[in-house]
CSV table of C-alpha atoms in Angstrom, one decimal:
chain,number,residue,atom,x,y,z
N,1,MET,CA,90.6,113.1,122.3
N,2,ASN,CA,91.5,109.9,124.1
N,3,VAL,CA,95.2,109.1,124.6
N,4,GLU,CA,94.7,105.5,123.6
N,5,ASP,CA,93.2,106.6,120.3
N,6,VAL,CA,96.3,108.6,119.4
N,7,GLY,CA,98.6,106.5,117.2
N,8,TYR,CA,102.0,107.0,115.8
N,9,ALA,CA,101.8,109.0,112.6
N,10,TRP,CA,104.4,110.2,110.2
N,11,TYR,CA,105.3,113.9,110.4
N,12,ALA,CA,107.8,116.0,108.4
N,13,LEU,CA,110.4,117.8,110.5
N,14,ARG,CA,111.9,121.0,109.2
N,15,VAL,CA,115.6,120.9,109.9
N,16,ARG,CA,118.5,123.3,109.6
N,17,SER,CA,120.3,123.3,106.2
N,18,ARG,CA,122.6,120.3,105.7
N,19,HIS,CA,121.6,118.7,109.0
N,20,GLU,CA,119.3,116.0,107.6
N,21,ASN,CA,121.7,113.1,108.3
N,22,THR,CA,122.6,114.3,111.8
N,23,VAL,CA,119.0,114.7,112.8
N,24,ALA,CA,118.0,111.3,111.4
N,25,SER,CA,120.9,109.7,113.3
N,26,HIS,CA,119.9,111.4,116.6
N,27,LEU,CA,116.2,110.3,116.1
N,28,ARG,CA,117.3,106.7,115.6
N,29,ALA,CA,119.6,106.9,118.6
N,30,ARG,CA,116.6,108.0,120.7
N,31,GLY,CA,114.5,105.1,119.5
N,32,TYR,CA,112.3,106.9,116.9
N,33,GLU,CA,111.6,105.6,113.4
N,34,SER,CA,113.0,108.2,111.0
N,35,PHE,CA,113.0,108.2,107.3
N,36,LEU,CA,115.5,110.2,105.2
N,37,PRO,CA,115.1,109.3,101.5
N,38,LEU,CA,118.3,109.9,99.6
N,39,TYR,CA,119.4,110.0,95.9
N,40,LYS,CA,122.7,109.7,94.2
N,41,SER,CA,124.1,112.8,92.6
N,42,ARG,CA,127.3,113.2,90.6
N,43,ARG,CA,129.3,116.2,91.7
N,44,ARG,CA,132.4,117.7,90.3
N,45,TRP,CA,135.3,118.2,92.6
N,46,SER,CA,138.5,120.1,91.7
N,47,ASP,CA,140.2,117.1,90.3
N,48,ARG,CA,137.5,114.4,89.8
N,49,PHE,CA,133.8,113.6,89.7
N,50,LYS,CA,132.3,112.0,92.8
N,51,GLU,CA,128.9,110.4,93.4
N,52,ILE,CA,127.4,111.5,96.7
N,53,GLU,CA,124.0,110.8,98.4
N,54,LEU,CA,121.8,113.8,99.0
N,55,PRO,CA,118.3,114.1,100.6
N,56,LEU,CA,115.4,113.9,98.2
N,57,PHE,CA,113.6,116.5,100.3
N,58,ALA,CA,116.4,118.9,101.3
N,59,GLY,CA,115.7,120.5,104.7
N,60,TYR,CA,113.2,117.8,105.8
N,61,VAL,CA,113.4,114.5,107.7
N,62,PHE,CA,110.3,112.3,108.3
N,63,CYS,CA,109.7,110.8,111.7
N,64,GLN,CA,106.9,108.6,113.2
N,65,PHE,CA,105.9,109.6,116.7
N,66,ASN,CA,103.0,110.3,119.0
N,67,LEU,CA,102.0,114.0,118.5
N,68,LEU,CA,101.1,114.3,122.2
N,69,ASP,CA,104.7,113.4,123.1
N,70,ARG,CA,106.7,115.6,120.7
N,71,LEU,CA,108.9,117.5,123.2
N,72,PRO,CA,111.8,114.9,122.9
N,73,ILE,CA,111.6,115.3,119.1
N,74,LEU,CA,111.8,119.1,119.3
N,75,THR,CA,114.9,118.9,121.5
N,76,VAL,CA,117.0,117.0,118.9
N,77,PRO,CA,119.8,119.3,117.7
N,78,GLY,CA,119.1,120.7,114.2
N,79,ILE,CA,115.3,120.4,114.3
N,80,VAL,CA,113.5,123.7,113.6
N,81,HIS,CA,109.8,122.6,113.9
N,82,VAL,CA,107.2,120.0,113.0
N,83,VAL,CA,105.6,120.9,109.7
N,84,GLY,CA,102.0,121.9,109.8
N,85,VAL,CA,99.4,124.6,109.4
N,86,GLY,CA,100.2,127.5,111.6
N,87,ARG,CA,101.3,126.0,114.9
N,88,THR,CA,99.3,122.8,114.4
N,89,PRO,CA,101.4,119.9,113.2
N,90,VAL,CA,99.8,117.9,110.3
N,91,ALA,CA,100.5,114.2,109.8
N,92,ILE,CA,101.6,113.0,106.4
N,93,ASP,CA,99.3,110.5,104.6
N,94,GLU,CA,100.5,106.9,105.1
N,95,ALA,CA,100.1,106.2,101.4
N,96,GLU,CA,102.5,109.0,100.5
N,97,ILE,CA,105.2,107.8,102.9
N,98,ALA,CA,104.7,104.2,101.7
N,99,ALA,CA,105.1,105.3,98.1
N,100,ILE,CA,108.3,107.1,98.8
N,101,GLN,CA,109.7,104.2,100.9
N,102,ALA,CA,108.8,101.8,98.0
N,103,ALA,CA,110.6,104.0,95.5
N,104,VAL,CA,113.7,104.2,97.7
N,105,LYS,CA,113.7,100.4,98.4
N,106,SER,CA,113.3,99.7,94.6
N,107,GLY,CA,116.8,100.9,93.9
N,108,LEU,CA,115.6,102.6,90.8
N,109,PRO,CA,117.2,106.0,89.9
N,110,ARG,CA,115.4,108.9,91.5
N,111,GLN,CA,115.9,112.6,91.8
N,112,PRO,CA,114.0,115.6,93.3
N,113,TRP,CA,111.4,116.9,90.9
N,114,PRO,CA,109.4,120.2,91.0
N,115,PHE,CA,105.9,119.7,92.5
N,116,LEU,CA,103.5,120.0,89.6
N,117,GLU,CA,100.0,120.5,90.7
N,118,ILE,CA,97.0,120.2,88.3
N,119,GLY,CA,96.2,123.8,87.4
N,120,HIS,CA,99.8,125.2,87.5
N,121,ARG,CA,101.2,127.1,84.6
N,122,VAL,CA,103.9,125.0,82.9
N,123,ARG,CA,106.3,125.2,80.0
N,124,ILE,CA,107.0,122.3,77.7
N,125,GLU,CA,110.8,121.8,77.7
N,126,HIS,CA,111.1,118.8,75.3
N,127,GLY,CA,109.3,117.1,72.4
N,128,PRO,CA,107.4,118.6,69.5
N,129,LEU,CA,105.8,121.3,71.7
N,130,CYS,CA,109.1,122.6,73.1
N,131,GLY,CA,108.7,126.2,74.4
N,132,ILE,CA,104.9,126.2,74.6
N,133,GLU,CA,103.3,127.4,77.8
N,134,GLY,CA,100.0,126.4,79.2
N,135,ILE,CA,98.1,125.0,82.2
N,136,LEU,CA,98.7,121.4,83.4
N,137,LEU,CA,95.5,119.3,83.5
N,138,GLY,CA,94.9,115.7,84.6
N,139,PHE,CA,92.4,113.7,82.6
N,140,ARG,CA,91.8,110.0,82.9
N,141,GLY,CA,95.2,109.5,84.5
N,142,GLN,CA,97.1,111.3,81.8
N,143,GLN,CA,98.6,114.8,81.6
N,144,ARG,CA,97.2,117.4,79.2
N,145,LEU,CA,98.5,120.8,78.4
N,146,VAL,CA,95.7,123.3,78.1
N,147,LEU,CA,96.3,126.1,75.5
N,148,SER,CA,94.0,129.0,75.4
N,149,VAL,CA,93.0,131.8,73.0
N,150,ILE,CA,91.8,134.4,75.4
N,151,LEU,CA,90.2,136.7,72.8
N,152,LEU,CA,88.1,133.8,71.6
N,153,GLN,CA,87.7,132.3,75.0
N,154,ARG,CA,88.4,128.8,73.7
N,155,SER,CA,91.0,126.2,74.7
N,156,VAL,CA,92.6,123.1,73.4
N,157,ALA,CA,94.0,120.3,75.5
N,158,VAL,CA,97.1,118.4,74.1
N,159,GLN,CA,98.3,115.2,75.7
N,160,VAL,CA,101.9,115.5,76.8
N,161,ASP,CA,104.5,113.3,78.5
N,162,GLU,CA,104.9,114.6,82.1
N,163,ALA,CA,108.7,114.4,81.6
N,164,TRP,CA,108.4,117.2,79.1
N,165,VAL,CA,106.8,119.6,81.6
N,166,GLN,CA,108.5,122.2,83.8
N,167,ALA,CA,106.6,124.4,86.3
N,168,LEU,CA,106.7,128.2,85.7
N,169,PRO,CA,107.2,130.5,88.7
N,170,ARG,CA,103.9,131.9,90.0
N,171,HIS,CA,103.4,135.5,89.1
N,172,ARG,CA,103.3,137.9,92.0
N,173,ALA,CA,100.4,140.3,92.3
N,174,CYS,CA,101.0,143.8,91.0
N,175,SER,CA,102.9,145.9,93.5
N,176,ASP,CA,101.2,149.1,94.1
N,177,PRO,CA,102.4,151.5,96.8
N,178,VAL,CA,99.4,151.1,99.1
N,179,THR,CA,99.5,147.3,99.3
N,180,SER,CA,103.3,147.2,99.6
N,181,GLU,CA,103.1,149.8,102.4
N,182,ALA,CA,100.4,147.8,104.1
N,183,ARG,CA,102.4,144.6,103.9
N,184,SER,CA,105.5,146.2,105.4
N,185,TRP,CA,103.6,148.0,108.2
N,186,GLN,CA,104.4,146.7,111.7
N,187,PRO,CA,102.4,147.8,114.8
N,188,THR,CA,104.5,149.8,117.3
N,189,ALA,CA,104.8,148.6,120.8
């Protein structure tokens, strides 16, 4: 890989809890372009309600830098690591960052939302299907809830508003003594 070919890409930095603002300030002071998207949240104090700004992605700050020169980034107080696969940092798609930046600049109300991936089990929380569970499916740009009758091995897809949908926790695999022992086993020195 040629050094001239390496550009500045956006990376997600995992930071210590409640250190997002501090890390973003340190990065800007060091001359890096950082991005900390915020949203307004109304919180109750002992005697009043107060509107405060919180990070949209709690525990993360986005920063644009050259991956080959990441040591100054990692020395910023509060940074845990650069997010990636294993020990290899992975850049964030420019279109994803641009979309989040546009949403923040628009001034429209925003809030964190659970990540709903096509294929995840979900529950409908509002509307005429309230309480129904199924699998989220995307079809021609619209959300569908897939309901199945296992015995008949047949399914029905119902178009739903994505605001009605809430992700269900993923089920853990059955815990049998052999696999739980194998998971907790640590080699001795």
